[in-house]
Coordinates of C-alpha atoms in Angstrom, one line a residue:
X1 CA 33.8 111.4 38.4
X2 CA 34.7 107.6 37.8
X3 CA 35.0 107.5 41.5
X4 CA 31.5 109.3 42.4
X5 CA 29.6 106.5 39.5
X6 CA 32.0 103.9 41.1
X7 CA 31.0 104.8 44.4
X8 CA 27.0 105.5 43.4
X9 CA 26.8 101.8 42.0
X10 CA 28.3 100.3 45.2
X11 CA 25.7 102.2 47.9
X12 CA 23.0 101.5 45.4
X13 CA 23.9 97.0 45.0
X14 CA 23.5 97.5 49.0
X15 CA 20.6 99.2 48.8
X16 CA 19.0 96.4 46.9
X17 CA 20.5 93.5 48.2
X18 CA 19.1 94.1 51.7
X19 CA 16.8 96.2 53.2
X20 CA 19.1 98.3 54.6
X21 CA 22.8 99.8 54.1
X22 CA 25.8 98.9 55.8
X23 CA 27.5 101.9 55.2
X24 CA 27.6 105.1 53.0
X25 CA 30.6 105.4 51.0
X26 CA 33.0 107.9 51.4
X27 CA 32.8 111.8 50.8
X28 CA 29.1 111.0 49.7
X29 CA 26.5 112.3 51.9
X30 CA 23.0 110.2 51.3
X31 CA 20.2 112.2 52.9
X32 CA 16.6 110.2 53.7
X33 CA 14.2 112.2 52.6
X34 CA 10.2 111.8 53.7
X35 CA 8.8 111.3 50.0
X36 CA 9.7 111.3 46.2
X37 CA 9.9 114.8 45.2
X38 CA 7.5 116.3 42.8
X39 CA 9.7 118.3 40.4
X40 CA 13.4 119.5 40.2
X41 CA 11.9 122.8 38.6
X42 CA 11.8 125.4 41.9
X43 CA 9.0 127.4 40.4
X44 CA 6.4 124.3 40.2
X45 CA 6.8 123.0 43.6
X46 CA 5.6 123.8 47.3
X47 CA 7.1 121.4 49.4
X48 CA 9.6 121.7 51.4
X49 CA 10.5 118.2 50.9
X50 CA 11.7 119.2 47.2
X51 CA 13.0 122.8 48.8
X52 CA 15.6 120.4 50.3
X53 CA 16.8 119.7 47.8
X54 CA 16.6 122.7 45.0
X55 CA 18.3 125.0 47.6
X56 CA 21.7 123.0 46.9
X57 CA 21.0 123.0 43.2
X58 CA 19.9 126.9 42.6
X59 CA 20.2 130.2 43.6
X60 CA 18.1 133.2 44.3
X61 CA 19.2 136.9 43.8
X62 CA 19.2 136.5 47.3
X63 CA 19.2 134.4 50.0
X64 CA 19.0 134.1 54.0
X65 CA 21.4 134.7 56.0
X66 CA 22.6 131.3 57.4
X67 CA 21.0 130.8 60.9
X68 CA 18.2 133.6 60.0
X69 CA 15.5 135.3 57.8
X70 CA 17.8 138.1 56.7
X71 CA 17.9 138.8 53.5
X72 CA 22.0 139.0 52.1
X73 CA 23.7 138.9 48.9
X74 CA 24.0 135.7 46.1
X75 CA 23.3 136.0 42.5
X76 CA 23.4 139.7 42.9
X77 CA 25.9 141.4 44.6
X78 CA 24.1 144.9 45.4
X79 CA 20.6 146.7 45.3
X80 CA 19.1 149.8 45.3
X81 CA 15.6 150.3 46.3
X82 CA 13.5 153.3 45.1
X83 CA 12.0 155.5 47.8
X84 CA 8.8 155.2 47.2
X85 CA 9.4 151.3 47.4
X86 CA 8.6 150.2 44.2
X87 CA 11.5 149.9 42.0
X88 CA 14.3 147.4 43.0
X89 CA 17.6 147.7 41.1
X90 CA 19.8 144.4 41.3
X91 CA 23.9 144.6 40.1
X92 CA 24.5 141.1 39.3
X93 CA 28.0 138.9 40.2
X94 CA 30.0 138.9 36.9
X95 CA 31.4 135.1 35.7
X96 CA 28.6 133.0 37.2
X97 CA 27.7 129.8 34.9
X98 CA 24.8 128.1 35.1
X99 CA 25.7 124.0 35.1
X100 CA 24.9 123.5 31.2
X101 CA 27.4 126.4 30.6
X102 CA 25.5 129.0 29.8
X103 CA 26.0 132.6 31.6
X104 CA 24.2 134.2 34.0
X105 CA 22.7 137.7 33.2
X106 CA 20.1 139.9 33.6
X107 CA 18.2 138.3 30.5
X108 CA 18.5 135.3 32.5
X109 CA 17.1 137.4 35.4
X110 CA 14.3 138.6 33.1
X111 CA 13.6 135.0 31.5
X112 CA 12.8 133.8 34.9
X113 CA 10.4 135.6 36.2
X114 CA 8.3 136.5 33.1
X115 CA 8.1 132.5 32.4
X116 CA 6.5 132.5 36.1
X117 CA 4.5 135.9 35.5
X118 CA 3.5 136.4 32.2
X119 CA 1.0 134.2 30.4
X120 CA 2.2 134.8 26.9
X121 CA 5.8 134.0 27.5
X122 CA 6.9 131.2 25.2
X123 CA 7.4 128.7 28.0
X124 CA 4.9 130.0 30.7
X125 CA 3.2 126.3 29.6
X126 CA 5.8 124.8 31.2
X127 CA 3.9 125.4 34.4
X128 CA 1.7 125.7 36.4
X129 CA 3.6 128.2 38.9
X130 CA 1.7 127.3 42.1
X131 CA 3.6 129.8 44.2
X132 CA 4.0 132.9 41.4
X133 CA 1.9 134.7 43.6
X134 CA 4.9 135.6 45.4
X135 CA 5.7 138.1 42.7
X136 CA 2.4 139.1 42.1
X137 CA 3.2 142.8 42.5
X138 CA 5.6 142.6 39.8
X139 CA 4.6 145.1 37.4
X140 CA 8.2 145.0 35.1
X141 CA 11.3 143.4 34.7
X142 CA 13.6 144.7 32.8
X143 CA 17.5 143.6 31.7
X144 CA 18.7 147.3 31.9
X145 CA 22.7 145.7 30.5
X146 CA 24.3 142.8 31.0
X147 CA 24.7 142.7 35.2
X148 CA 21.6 145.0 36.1
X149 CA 18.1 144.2 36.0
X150 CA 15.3 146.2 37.1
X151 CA 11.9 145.1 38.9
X152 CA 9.3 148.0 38.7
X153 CA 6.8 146.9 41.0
X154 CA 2.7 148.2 41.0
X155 CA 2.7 149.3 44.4
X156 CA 5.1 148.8 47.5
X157 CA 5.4 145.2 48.7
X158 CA 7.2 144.5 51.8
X159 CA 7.5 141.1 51.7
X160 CA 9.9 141.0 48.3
X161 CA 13.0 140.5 48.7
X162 CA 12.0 137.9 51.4
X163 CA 10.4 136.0 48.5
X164 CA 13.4 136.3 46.4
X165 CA 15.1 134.4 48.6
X166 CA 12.6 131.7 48.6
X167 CA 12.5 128.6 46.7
X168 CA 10.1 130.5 44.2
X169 CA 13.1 133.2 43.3
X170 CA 15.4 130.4 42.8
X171 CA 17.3 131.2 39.1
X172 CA 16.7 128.6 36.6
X173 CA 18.9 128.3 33.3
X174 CA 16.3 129.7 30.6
X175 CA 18.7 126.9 28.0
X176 CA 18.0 124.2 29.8
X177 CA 14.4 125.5 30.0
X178 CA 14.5 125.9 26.3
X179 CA 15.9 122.6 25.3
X180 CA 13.8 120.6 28.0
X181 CA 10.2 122.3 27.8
X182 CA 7.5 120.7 30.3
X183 CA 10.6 118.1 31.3
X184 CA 13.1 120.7 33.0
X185 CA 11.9 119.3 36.0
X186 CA 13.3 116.4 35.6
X187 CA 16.9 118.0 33.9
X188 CA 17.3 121.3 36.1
X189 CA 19.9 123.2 35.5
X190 CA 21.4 125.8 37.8
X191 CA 23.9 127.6 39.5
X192 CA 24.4 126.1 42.5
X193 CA 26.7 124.1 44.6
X194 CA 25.4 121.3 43.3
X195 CA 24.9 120.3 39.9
X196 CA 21.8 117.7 38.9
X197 CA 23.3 113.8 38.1
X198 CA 20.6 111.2 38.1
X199 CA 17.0 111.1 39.6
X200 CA 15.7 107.3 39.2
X201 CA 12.0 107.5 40.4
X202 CA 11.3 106.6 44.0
X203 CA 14.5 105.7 44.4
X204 CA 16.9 108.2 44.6
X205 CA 18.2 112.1 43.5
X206 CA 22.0 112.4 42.8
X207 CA 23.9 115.9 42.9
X208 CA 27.3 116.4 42.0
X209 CA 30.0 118.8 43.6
X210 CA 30.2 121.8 41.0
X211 CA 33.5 122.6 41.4
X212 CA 33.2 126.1 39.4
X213 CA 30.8 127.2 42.4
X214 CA 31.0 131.0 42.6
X215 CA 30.7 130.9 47.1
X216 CA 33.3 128.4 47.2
X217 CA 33.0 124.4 45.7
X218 CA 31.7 122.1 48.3
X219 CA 33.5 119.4 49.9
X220 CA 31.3 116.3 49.6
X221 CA 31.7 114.6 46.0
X222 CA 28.2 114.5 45.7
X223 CA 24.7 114.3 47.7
X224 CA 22.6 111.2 47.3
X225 CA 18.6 111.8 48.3
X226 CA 16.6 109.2 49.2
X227 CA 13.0 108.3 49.4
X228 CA 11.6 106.9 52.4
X229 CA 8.1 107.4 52.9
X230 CA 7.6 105.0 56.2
X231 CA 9.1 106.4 58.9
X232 CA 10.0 103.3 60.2
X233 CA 12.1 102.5 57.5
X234 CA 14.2 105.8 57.4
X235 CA 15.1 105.3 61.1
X236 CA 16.2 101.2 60.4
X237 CA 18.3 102.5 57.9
X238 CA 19.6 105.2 59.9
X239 CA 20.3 103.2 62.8
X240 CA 21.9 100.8 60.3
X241 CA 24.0 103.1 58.5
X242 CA 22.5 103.2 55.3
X243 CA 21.8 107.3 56.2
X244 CA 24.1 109.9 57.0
X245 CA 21.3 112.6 57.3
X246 CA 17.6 111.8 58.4
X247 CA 14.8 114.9 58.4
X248 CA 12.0 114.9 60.3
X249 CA 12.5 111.9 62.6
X250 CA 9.3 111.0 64.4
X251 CA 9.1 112.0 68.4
X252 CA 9.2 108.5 69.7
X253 CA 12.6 107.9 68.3
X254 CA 14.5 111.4 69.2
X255 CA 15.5 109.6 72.4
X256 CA 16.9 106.7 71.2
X257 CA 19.5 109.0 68.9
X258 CA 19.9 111.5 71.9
X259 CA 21.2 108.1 74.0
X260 CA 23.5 106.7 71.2
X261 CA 26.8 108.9 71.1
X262 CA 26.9 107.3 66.9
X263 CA 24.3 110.0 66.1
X264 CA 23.7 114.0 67.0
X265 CA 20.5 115.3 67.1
X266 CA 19.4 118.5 65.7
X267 CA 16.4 120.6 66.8
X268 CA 15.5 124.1 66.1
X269 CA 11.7 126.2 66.3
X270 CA 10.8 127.5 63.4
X271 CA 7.6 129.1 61.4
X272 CA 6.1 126.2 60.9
X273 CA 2.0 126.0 61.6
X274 CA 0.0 122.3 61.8
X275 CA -3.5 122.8 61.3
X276 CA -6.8 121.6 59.9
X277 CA -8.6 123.3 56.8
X278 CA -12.4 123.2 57.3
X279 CA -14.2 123.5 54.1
X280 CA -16.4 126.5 55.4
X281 CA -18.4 126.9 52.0
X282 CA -20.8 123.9 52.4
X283 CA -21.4 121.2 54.9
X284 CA -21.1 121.5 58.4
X285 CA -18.4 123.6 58.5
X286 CA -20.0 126.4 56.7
X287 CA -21.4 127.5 60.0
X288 CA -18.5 129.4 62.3
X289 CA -20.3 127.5 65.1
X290 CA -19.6 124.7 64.4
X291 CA -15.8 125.4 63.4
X292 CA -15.4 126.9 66.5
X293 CA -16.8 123.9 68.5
X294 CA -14.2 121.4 66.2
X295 CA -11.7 123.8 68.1
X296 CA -12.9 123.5 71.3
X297 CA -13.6 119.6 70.3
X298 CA -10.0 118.4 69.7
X299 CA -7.2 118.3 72.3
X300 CA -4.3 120.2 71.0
X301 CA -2.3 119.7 74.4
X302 CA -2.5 115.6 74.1
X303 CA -1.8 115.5 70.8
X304 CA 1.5 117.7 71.4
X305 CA 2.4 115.7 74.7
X306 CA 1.6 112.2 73.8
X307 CA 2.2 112.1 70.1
X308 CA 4.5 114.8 69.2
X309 CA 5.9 113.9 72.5
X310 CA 6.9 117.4 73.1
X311 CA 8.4 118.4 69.8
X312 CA 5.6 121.3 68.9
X313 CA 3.2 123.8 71.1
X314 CA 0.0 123.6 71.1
X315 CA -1.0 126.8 67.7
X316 CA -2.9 129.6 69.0
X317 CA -3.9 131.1 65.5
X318 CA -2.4 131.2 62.2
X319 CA 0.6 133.0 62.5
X320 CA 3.5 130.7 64.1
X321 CA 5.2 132.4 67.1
X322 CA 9.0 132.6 65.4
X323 CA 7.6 135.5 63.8
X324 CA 8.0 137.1 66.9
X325 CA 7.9 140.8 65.8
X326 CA 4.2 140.1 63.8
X327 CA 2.8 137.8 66.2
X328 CA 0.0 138.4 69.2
X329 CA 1.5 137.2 72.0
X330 CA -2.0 137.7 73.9
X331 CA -3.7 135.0 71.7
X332 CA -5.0 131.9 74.1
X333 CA -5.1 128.7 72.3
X334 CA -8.3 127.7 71.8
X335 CA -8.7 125.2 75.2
X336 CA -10.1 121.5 75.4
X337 CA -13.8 121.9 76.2
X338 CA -15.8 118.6 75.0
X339 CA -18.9 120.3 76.9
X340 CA -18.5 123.7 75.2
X341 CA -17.9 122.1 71.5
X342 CA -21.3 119.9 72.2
X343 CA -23.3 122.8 73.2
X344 CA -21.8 125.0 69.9
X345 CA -22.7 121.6 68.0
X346 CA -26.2 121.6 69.2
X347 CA -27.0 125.8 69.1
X348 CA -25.9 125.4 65.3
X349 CA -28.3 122.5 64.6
X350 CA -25.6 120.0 63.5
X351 CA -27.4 116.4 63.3
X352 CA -25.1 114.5 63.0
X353 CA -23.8 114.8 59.3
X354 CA -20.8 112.5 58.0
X355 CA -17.9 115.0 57.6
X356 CA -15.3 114.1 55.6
X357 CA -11.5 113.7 57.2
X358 CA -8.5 113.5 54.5
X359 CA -5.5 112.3 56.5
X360 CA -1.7 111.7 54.3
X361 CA 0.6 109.5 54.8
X362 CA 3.2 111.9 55.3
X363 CA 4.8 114.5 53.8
X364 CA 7.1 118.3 54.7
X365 CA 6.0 119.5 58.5
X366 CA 3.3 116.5 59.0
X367 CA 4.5 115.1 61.6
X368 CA 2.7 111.9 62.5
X369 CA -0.5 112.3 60.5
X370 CA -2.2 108.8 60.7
X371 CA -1.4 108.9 64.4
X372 CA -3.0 112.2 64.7
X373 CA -5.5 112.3 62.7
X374 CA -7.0 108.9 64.3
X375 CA -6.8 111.1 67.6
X376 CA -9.0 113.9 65.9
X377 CA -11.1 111.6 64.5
X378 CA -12.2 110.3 68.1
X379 CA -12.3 113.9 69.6
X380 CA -14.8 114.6 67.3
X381 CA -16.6 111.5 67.4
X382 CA -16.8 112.0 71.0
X383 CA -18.3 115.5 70.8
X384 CA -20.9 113.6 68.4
X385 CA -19.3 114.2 64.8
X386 CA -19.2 111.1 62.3
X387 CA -16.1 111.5 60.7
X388 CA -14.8 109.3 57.6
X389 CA -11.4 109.2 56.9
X390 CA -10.2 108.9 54.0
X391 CA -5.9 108.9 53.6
X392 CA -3.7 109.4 50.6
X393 CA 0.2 109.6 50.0
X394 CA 1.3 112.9 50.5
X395 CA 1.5 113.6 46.2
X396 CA -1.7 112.4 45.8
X397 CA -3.3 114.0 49.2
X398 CA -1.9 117.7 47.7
X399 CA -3.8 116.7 44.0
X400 CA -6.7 116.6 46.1
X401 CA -6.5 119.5 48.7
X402 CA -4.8 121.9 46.6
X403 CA -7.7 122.4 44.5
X404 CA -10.0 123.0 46.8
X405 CA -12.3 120.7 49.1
X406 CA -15.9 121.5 47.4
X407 CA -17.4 118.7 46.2
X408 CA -15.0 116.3 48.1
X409 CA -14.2 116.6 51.9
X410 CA -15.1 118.7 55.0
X411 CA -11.5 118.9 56.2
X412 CA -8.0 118.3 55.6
X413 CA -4.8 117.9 57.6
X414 CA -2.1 120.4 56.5
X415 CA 1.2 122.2 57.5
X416 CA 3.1 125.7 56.0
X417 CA 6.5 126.7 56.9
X418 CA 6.9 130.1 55.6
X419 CA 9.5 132.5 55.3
X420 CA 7.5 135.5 56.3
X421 CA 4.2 136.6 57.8
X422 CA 2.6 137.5 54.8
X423 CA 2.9 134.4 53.6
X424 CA 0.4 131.8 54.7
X425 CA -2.3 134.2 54.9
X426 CA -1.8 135.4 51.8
X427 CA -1.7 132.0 50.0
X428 CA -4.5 130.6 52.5
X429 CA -6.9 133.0 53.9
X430 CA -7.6 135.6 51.3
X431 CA -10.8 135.6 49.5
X432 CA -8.4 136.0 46.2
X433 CA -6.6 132.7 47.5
X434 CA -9.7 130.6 46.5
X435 CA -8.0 127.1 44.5
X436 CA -9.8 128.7 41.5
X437 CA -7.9 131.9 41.5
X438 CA -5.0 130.0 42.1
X439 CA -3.9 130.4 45.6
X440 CA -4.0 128.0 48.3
X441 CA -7.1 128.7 50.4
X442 CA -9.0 125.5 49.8
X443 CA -11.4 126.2 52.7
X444 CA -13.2 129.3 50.5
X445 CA -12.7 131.3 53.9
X446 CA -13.8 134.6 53.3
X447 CA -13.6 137.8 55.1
X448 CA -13.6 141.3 53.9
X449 CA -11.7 142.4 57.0
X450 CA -8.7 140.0 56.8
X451 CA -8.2 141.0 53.1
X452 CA -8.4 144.4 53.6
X453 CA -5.7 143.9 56.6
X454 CA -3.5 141.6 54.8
X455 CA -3.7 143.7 51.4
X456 CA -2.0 146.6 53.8
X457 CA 0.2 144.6 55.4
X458 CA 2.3 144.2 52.7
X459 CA 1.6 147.4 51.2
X460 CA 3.2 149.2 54.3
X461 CA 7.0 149.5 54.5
X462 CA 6.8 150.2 58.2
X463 CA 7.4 147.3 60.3
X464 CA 5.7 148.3 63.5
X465 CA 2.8 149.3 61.5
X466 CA 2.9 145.9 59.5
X467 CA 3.0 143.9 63.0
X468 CA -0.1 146.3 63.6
X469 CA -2.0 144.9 61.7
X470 CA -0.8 141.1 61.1
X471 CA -2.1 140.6 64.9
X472 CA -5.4 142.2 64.2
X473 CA -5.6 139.6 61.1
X474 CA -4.5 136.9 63.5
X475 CA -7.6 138.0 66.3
X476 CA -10.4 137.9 63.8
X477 CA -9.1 134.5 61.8
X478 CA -8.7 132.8 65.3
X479 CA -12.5 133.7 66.2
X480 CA -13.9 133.0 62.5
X481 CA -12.0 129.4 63.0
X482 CA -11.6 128.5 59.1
X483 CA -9.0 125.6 60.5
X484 CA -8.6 124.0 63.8
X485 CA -5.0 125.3 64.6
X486 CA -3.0 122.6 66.2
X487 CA 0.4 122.9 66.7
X488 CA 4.2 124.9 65.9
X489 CA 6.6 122.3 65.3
X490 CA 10.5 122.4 66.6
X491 CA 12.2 120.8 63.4
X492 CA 14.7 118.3 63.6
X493 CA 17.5 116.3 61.8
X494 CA 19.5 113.0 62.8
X495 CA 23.6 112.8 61.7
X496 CA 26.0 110.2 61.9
X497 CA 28.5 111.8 64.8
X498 CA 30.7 112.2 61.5
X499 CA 29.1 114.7 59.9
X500 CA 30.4 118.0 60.3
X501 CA 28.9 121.4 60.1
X502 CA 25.7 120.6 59.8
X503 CA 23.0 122.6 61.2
X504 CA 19.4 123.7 60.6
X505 CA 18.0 126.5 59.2
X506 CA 14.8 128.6 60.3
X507 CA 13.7 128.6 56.9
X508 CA 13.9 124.7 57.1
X509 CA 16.0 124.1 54.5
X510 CA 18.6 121.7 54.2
X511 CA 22.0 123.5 53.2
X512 CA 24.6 121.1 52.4
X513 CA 26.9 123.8 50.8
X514 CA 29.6 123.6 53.9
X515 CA 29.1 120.1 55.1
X516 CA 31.7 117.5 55.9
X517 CA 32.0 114.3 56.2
X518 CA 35.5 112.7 56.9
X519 CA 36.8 109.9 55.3

């Protein structure tokens, strides 16, 4: 430990002294991450940003498969599921700690989710629980001994032990909860391969090796995450060697790393979808019209070419296409017709109204942002739209989408990688998913058809039947238009040519658990 604080206090006099490192000391991996993260506590967060990070600290009852979005084995060793498909029986691993020493059990189990669930639970104000709608169709948990605990659920959900294995199902320790309150997110305490060490604010997040690690203690000494917000910064101090891992590195630079044999490059598709939410309750926007002709306005394929520089495809709809066995293949994109979205414009009467554009900074799955939302802003202007925009760091920007765009802007860049196709629509394009019911839709979309389709999709335990009916969701959102949708990213990540056993994960997580870096 003398060594890792030793070591810490050398990388961080470098950091200060100069704008960049000269080198990363050894058995240390320091990871530049694309913002400060919100909170260390899994079940208050959304971005994947602070996913990154949490993975490596918790773990769920179960997680994906490395490489995939199979469900395996972690904090429980076994299930049972009922047959009608609402009871799930979990055995738990016997001996697991979490960091502060306290044991993992079902009443641990138990703690967890009726802190998220359950509005009377002594610490539910530790909150809010953004993404407890994951677990919605929890009806019971219950801590039937030590090692089992039972979920009773109100009616089948297909989607669950997918969601377990999310960020959401991570296991927190209830002690630390207890002893911490409203500040466990800044002291989390889990059970992972990594134990919480420091987090100075916009500065940097330090994890520790837990050697007691029940899959095996890691090899690096520690993790170190970084801030960078400016992209231009995280790729001079990767170039530099002030990085040994870089997410997210903008298009324009991929080639340099790909042409410098210092450095591999990482890329991998993944469910990611980059759209725009159009605040269809009031404005402009409220008229399908004229959603449609902000579709037909923008163009997707230049944005992907010359910005993204090949990175993404151009989004048909809102499902992405690595959800291959839910997604409608014979969706068309919606294609770049200026002409088309002026006439739209002028059948629905628009004259001309200011609309409203909040752009970030940055932030998980962006992208470029600024760049491309400057190159919506001029499609639309050049169809005849005045649009405003207004941009905010990527905290700030989610204080003000999140809640909902009434009262405030006609449209919002945004991004969602999901770990199933339930998820986003579910979160984004219900009627129940309004900001003030707490879910994510802060467009107020609204149609009686897509809830009714989405509210079966998860209900059904059949997966042709689920597909079924995802891709009639996906026809009727893609003619309704609540977003303009833009683009499916390919993810990617930057190593020093050092770094071993790295390697990205469809969920787009970062997994650090098996990495290597020799000395």
């Amino acid at each position: 430990m003398k060594r890792f604080l030793a070591a810490v206090a050398t990388v961080l006099s470098l950091a200060f002294a100069s704008p960049a490192f000269t080198q990363t000391p050894p058995n240390i991996l320091v990871v530049g991450q694309i913002a400060e993260p919100k909170s260390l506590d899994p079940h208050a967060v959304t971005a994947v940003n602070d996913f990154r990070i949490l993975m490596n600290i918790y773990d769920g009852l179960v997680r994906y498969k490395d490489g995939t979005l199979e469900v395996e084995p972690a904090l429980a060793e076994s299930w049972t599921i009922s047959d009608d498909g609402t009871v799930y029986t979990f055995k738990l691993r016997d001996g697991v700690s979490f960091h502060d020493g306290s044991a993992l059990n079902a009443e641990a189990i138990k703690f967890n989710f009726e802190r998220m669930l359950d509005e009377k639970h002594p610490f539910h104000d530790t909150g809010p629980f953004p993404l407890a709608f994951f677990f919605s169709s929890v009806d019971t948990v219950t801590a039937v001994d030590d090692l089992t605990v039972e979920f009773k659920l109100k009616e089948p959900y297909a989607p669950f032990l997918s969601n377990l294995a999310y960020p959401t199902g991570l296991i927190v320790s209830p002690k630390s909860v207890e002893a911490n309150g409203a500040e466990f997110g800044r002291n989390p305490s889990g059970t992972g391969a990594y134990k919480f060490a420091e987090w100075e604010a916009n500065a940097k997040v330090v994890v520790t090796r837990n050697d007691d690690y029940w899959d095996g203690a890691p090899e690096l000494e520690a993790v170190i995450y970084r801030p960078i917000t400016d992209a231009n910064t995280r790729i001079a101090e990767m170039l530099s060697g002030g990085l040994d891992i870089m997410v997210e590195v903008p298009p324009d630079s991929l080639q340099q790393f790909r042409t410098d044999a210092s450095f591999k490059v990482f890329e991998q598709a993944g469910p990611h979808v980059w759209f725009l939410i159009l605040n269809a309750k009031e404005g402009p926007f409220a008229s399908k019209e004229i959603r449609q002709a902000a579709n037909y306005a923008v163009n997707k394929t230049a944005l992907v070419d010359n910005i993204l520089q090949g990175t993404a495809e151009v989004a048909a709809g809102p499902t992405p296409p690595a959800f291959a066995w839910a997604y409608d293949e014979t969706l068309e994109p919606y294609p770049y017709d200026p002409e088309k979205a002026k006439q739209l414009l002028k059948d629905a009467g628009y004259d001309g109204e200011e609309v409203t554009f909040y752009v970030t900074e940055g932030g998980s799955g962006m992208l470029d942002p600024i760049a491309m939302g400057t190159a919506i802003q001029a499609d639309l202007e050049a169809v005849g739209m005045d649009v405003k925009i207004e941009t905010y760091e990527w905290n700030t920007f989610l204080g003000k989408v999140n809640p909902g765009l009434e009262g405030k802007a006609d449209m919002a860049e945004m991004a969602w990688m999901t770990n199933d196709p339930d998820t986003l629509p579910f979160l984004a394009l219900r009627t129940e998913a309004w900001p003030d019911k707490g879910g994510f839709n802060s467009g107020y979309y609204s149609n009686p058809k897509v809830d009714e389709l989405l509210e079966a999709a998860r209900r059904s335990t059949d997966q042709d039947e689920r597909a079924k009916l995802y891709r009639e969701m996906q026809s009727i959102v893609q003619d309704d238009a609540p977003w303009v949708f833009v683009a499916n990213w390919k993810q990617n990540a930057v190593t020093k040519a050092g770094v071993e056993n790295f390697k990205l994960q469809p969920s787009f997580f970062l997994m650090l658990q098996d990495v290597v870096k020799p000395q």
